[in-house]
PDB file of C-alpha atoms and ligand atoms in Angstrom:
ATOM      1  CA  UNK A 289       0.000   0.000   0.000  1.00  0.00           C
ATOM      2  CA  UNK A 290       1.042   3.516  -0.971  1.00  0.00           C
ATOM      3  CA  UNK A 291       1.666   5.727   1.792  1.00  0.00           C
ATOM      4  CA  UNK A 292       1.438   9.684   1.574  1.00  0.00           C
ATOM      5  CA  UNK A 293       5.264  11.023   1.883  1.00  0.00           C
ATOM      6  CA  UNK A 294       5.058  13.702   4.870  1.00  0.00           C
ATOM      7  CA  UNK A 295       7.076  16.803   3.398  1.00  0.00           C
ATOM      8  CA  UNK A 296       9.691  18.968   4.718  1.00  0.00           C
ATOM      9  CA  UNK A 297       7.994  21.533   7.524  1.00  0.00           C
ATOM     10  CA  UNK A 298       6.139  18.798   9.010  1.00  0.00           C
ATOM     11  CA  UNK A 299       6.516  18.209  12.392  1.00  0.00           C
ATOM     12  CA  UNK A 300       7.180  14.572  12.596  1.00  0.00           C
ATOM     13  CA  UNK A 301      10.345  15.319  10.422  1.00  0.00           C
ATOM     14  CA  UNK A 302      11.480  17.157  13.361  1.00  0.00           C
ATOM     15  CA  UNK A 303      11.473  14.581  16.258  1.00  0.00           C
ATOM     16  CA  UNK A 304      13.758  12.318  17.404  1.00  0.00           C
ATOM     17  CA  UNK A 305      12.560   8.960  16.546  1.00  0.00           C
ATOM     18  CA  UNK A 306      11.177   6.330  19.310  1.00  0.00           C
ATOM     19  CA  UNK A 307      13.023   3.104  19.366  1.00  0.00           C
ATOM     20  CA  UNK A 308      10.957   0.282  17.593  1.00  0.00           C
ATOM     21  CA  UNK A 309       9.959  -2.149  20.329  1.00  0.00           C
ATOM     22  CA  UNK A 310      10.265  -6.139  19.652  1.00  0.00           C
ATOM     23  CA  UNK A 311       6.755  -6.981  19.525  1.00  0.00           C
ATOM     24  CA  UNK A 312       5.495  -3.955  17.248  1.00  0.00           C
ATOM     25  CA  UNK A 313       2.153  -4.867  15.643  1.00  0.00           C
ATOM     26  CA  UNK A 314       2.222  -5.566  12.357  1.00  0.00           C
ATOM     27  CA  UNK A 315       6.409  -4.415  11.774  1.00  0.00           C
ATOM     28  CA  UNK A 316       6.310  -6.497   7.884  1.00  0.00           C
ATOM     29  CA  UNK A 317       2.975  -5.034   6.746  1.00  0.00           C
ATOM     30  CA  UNK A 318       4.644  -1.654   7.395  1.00  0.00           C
ATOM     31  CA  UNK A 319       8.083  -2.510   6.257  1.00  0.00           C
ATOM     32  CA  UNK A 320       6.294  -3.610   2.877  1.00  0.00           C
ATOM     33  CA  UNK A 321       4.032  -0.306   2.829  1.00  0.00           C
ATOM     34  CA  UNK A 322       7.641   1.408   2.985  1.00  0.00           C
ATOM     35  CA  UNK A 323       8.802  -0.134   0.230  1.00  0.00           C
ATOM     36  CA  UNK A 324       6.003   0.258  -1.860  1.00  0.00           C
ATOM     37  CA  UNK A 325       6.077   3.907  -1.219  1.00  0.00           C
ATOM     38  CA  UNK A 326       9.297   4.335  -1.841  1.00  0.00           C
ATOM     39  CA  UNK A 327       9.517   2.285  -5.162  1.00  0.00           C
ATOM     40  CA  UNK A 328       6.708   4.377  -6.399  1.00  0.00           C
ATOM     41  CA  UNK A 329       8.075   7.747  -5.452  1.00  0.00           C
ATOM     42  CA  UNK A 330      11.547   6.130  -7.050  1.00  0.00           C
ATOM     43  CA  UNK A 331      13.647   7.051  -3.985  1.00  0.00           C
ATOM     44  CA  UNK A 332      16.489   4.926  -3.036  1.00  0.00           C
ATOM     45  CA  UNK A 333      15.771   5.065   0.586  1.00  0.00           C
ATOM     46  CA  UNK A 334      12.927   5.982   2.838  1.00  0.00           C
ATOM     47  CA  UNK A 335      12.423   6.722   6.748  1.00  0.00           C
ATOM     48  CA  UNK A 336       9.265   5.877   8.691  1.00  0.00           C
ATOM     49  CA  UNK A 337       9.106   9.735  10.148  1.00  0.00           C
ATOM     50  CA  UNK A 338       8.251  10.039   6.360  1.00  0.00           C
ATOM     51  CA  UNK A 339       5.302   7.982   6.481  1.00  0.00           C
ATOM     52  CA  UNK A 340       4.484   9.955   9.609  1.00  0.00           C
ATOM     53  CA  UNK A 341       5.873   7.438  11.997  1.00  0.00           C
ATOM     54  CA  UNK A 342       8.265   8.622  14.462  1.00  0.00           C
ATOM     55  CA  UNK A 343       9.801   5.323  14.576  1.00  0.00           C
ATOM     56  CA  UNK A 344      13.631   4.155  13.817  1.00  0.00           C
ATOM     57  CA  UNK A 345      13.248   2.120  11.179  1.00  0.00           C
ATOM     58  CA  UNK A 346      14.375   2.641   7.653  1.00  0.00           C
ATOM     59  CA  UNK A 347      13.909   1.088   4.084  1.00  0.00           C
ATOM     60  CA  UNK A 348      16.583   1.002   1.296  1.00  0.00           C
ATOM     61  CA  UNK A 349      17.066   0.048  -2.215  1.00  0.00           C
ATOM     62  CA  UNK A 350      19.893   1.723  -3.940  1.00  0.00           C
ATOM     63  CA  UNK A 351      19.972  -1.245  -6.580  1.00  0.00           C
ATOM     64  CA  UNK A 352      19.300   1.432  -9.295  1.00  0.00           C
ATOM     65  CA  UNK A 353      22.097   3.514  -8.326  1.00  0.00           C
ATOM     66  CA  UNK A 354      24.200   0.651  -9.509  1.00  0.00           C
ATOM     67  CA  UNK A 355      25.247   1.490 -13.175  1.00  0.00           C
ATOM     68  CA  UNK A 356      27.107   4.546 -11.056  1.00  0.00           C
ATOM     69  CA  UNK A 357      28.065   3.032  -8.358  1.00  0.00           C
ATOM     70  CA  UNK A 358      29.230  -0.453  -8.190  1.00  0.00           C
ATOM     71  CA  UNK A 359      29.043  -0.662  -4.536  1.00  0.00           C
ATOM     72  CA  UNK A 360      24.793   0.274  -4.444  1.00  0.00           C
ATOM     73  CA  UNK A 361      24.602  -2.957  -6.837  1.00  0.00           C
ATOM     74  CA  UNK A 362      21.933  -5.026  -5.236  1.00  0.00           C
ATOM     75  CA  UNK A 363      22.409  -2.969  -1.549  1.00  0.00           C
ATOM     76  CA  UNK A 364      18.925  -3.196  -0.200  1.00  0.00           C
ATOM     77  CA  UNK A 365      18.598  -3.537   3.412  1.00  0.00           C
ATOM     78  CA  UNK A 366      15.802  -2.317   6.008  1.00  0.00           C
ATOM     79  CA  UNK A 367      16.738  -1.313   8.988  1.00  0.00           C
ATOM     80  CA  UNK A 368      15.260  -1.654  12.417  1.00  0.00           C
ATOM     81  CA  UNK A 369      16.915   0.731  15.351  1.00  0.00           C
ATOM     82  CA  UNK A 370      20.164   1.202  13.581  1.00  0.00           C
ATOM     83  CA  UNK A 371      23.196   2.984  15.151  1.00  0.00           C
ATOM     84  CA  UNK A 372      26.498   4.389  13.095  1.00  0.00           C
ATOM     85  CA  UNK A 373      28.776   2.841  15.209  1.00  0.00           C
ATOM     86  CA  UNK A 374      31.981   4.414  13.343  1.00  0.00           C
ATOM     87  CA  UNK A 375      32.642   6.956  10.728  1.00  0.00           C
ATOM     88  CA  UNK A 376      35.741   7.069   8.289  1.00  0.00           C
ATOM     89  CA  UNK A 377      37.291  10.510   8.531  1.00  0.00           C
ATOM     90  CA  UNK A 378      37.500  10.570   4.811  1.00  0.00           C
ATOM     91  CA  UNK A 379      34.373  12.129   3.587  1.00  0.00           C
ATOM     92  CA  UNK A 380      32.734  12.260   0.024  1.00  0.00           C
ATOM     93  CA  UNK A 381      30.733  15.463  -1.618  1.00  0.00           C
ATOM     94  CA  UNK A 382      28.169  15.215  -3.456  1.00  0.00           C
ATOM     95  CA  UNK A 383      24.409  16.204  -4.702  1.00  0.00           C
ATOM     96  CA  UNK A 384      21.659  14.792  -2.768  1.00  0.00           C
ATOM     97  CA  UNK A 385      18.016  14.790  -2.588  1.00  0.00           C
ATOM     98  CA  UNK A 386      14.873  13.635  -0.638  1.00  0.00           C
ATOM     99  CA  UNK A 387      11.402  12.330  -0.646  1.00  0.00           C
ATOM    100  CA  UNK A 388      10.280  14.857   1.558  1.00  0.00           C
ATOM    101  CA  UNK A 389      11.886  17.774  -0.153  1.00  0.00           C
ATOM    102  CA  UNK A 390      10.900  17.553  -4.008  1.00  0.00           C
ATOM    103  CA  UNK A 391      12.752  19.632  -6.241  1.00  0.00           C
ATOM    104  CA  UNK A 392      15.353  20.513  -3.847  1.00  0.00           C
ATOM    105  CA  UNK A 393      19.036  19.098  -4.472  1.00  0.00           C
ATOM    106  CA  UNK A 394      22.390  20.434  -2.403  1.00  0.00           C
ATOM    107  CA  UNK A 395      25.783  18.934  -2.277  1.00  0.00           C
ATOM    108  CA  UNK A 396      26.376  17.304   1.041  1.00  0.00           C
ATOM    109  CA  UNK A 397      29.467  15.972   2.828  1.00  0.00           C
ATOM    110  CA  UNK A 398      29.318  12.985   4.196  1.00  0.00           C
ATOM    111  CA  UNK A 399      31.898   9.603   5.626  1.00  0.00           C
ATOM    112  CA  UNK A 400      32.879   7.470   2.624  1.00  0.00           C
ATOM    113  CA  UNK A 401      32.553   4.400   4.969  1.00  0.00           C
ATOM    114  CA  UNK A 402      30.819   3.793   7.990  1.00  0.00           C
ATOM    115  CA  UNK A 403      30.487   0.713  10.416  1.00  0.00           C
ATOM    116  CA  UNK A 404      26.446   0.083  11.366  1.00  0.00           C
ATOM    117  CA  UNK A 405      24.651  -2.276  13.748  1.00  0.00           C
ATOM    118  CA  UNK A 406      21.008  -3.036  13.000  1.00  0.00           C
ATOM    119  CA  UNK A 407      18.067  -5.278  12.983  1.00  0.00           C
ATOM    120  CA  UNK A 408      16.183  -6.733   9.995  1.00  0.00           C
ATOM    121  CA  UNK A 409      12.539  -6.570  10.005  1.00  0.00           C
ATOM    122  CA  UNK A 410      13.291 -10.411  11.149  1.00  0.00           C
ATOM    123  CA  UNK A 411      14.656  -8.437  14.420  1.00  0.00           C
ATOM    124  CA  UNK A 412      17.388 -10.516  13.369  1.00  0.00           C
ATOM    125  CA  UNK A 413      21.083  -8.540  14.518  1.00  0.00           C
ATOM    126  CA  UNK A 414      23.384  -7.357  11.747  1.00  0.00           C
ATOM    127  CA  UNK A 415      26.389  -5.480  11.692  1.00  0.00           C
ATOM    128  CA  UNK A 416      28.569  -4.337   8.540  1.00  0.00           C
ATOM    129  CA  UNK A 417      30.666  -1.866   7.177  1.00  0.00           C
ATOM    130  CA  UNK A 418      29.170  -0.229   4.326  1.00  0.00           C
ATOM    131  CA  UNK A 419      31.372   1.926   1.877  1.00  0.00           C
ATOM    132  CA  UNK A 420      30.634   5.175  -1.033  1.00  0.00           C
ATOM    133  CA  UNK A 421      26.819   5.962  -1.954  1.00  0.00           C
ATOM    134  CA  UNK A 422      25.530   3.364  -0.281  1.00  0.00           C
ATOM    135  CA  UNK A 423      27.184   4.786   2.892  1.00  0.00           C
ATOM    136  CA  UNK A 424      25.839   7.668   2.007  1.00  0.00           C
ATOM    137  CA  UNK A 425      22.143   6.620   1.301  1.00  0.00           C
ATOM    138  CA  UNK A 426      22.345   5.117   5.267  1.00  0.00           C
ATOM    139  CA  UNK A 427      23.726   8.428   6.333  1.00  0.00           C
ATOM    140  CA  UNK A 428      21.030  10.969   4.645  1.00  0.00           C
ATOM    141  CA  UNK A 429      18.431   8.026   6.257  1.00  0.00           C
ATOM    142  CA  UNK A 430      19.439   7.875   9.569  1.00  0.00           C
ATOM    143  CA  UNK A 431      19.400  11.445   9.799  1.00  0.00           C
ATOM    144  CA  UNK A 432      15.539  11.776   9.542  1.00  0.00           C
ATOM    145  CA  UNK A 433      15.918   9.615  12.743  1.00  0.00           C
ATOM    146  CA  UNK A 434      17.302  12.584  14.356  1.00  0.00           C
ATOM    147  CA  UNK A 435      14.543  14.834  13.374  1.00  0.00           C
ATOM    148  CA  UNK A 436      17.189  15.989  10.708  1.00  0.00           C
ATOM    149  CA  UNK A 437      16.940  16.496   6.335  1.00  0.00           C
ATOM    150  CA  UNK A 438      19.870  16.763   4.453  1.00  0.00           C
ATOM    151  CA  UNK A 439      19.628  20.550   3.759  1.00  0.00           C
ATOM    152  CA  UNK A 440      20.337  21.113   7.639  1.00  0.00           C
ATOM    153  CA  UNK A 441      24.140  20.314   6.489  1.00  0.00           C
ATOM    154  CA  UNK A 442      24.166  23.088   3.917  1.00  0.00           C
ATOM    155  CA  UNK A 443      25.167  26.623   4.397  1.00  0.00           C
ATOM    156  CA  UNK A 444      23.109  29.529   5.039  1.00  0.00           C
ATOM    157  CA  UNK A 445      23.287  30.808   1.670  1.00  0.00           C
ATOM    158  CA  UNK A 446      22.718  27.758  -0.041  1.00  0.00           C
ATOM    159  CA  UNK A 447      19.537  27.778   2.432  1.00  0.00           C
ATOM    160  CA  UNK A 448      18.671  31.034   1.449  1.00  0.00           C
ATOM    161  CA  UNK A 449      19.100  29.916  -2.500  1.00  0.00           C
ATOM    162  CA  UNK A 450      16.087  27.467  -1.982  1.00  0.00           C
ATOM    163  CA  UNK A 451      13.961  29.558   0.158  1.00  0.00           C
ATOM    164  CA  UNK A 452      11.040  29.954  -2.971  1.00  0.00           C
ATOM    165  CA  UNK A 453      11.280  26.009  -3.154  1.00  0.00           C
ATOM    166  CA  UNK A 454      10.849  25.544   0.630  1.00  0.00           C
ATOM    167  CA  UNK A 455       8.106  27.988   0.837  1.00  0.00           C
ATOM    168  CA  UNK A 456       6.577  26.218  -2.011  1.00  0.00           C
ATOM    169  CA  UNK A 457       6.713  22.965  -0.081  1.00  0.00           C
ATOM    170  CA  UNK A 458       5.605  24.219   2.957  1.00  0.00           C
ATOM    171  CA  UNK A 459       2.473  25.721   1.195  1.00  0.00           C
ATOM    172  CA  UNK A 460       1.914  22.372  -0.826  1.00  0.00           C
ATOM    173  CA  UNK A 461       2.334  23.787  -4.121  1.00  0.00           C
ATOM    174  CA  UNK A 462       5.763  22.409  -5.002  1.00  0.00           C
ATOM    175  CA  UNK A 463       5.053  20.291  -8.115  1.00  0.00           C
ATOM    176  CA  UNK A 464       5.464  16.514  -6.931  1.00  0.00           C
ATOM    177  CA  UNK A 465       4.392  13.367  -8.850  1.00  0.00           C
ATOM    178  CA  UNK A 466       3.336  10.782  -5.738  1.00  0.00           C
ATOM    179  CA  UNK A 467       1.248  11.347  -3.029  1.00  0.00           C
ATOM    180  CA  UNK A 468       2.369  13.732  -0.337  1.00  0.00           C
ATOM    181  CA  UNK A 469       1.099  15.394   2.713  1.00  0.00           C
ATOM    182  CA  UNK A 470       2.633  19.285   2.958  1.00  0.00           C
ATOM    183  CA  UNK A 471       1.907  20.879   6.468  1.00  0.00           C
ATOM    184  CA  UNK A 472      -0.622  23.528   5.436  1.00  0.00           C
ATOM    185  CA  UNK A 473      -2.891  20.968   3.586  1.00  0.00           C
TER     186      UNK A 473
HETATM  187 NI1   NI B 162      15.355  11.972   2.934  1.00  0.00          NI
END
């Protein structure tokens, strides 16, 4: 099932996500809704504060990515409660979007390789070092767990740059092709 994508100035991208407890009802049928509503927005990764759930859990699939970027070949993972457990000092720029933000794109810094423990939607425990846009992908995800988007990393002026576009999102008049739900509407 298609979920409606909650866009930036909504609240729920502002909190700090709750901790997804073991015997959440119903974790699959959501993990699948995720997925759905990412592969129809065609997003590489989505966060349940999108979906309006301040939970920490995470969906991935950066398969498409591939042709670019060896390393996103077949990387899909979903994540339950993850936690960067290490960051390489070495970090990457580049552009960057987000399902919450349409029309918006900034360069962002982030670590070319990070270390991350995690549970499947099995609850099953995983931990692995993950390495160039993938890393990335995990990084710009994890931070809507924080009650962060990417454009928090960019400079004021850059900020300032994309004020018309944030108003427009705000307002719910930014031009978007799947379903959405803007603050004001
Ligand atoms: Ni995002």
């Amino acid at each position: 099932m298609i979920l409606p994508i909650y866009l930036y100035g909504h609240p729920v991208l502002r909190k700090e996500a709750e901790e997804v407890p073991a015997d959440y009802p119903q974790l699959k049928q959501l993990v699948a809704n995720m997925y759905d509503t990412m592969y129809n927005a065609e997003g590489v990764g989505l966060a349940a504060p999108q979906v309006g759930l301040s939970l920490r859990l995470l969906v991935i699939d950066a398969d498409v990515m591939g042709e670019d970027f060896p390393e996103c070949k077949g990387f899909k993972r979903t994540m339950v409660n993850p936690d960067i457990v290490e960051r390489s000092e070495e970090e990457i720029t580049l552009d960057e979007g987000c399902l919450s933000l349409p029309g918006v794109h900034e360069k962002v810094s982030r670590a070319a390789k990070i270390r991350i423990k995690y549970l499947d939607e099995n609850l099953t425990e995983h931990e692995e070092v993950i390495e160039g846009f993938a890393a990335r992908v995990v990084q710009h995800e994890c931070e809507h767990l924080e009650g962060h988007v990417f454009i928090d990393n960019i400079s004021a002026i850059r900020r300032q740059l994309n004020k018309g576009k944030l108003n427009n999102i705000i307002k719910g008049t930014a031009r978007c092709l799947y379903r959405t739900k803007a603050v004001s509407k």
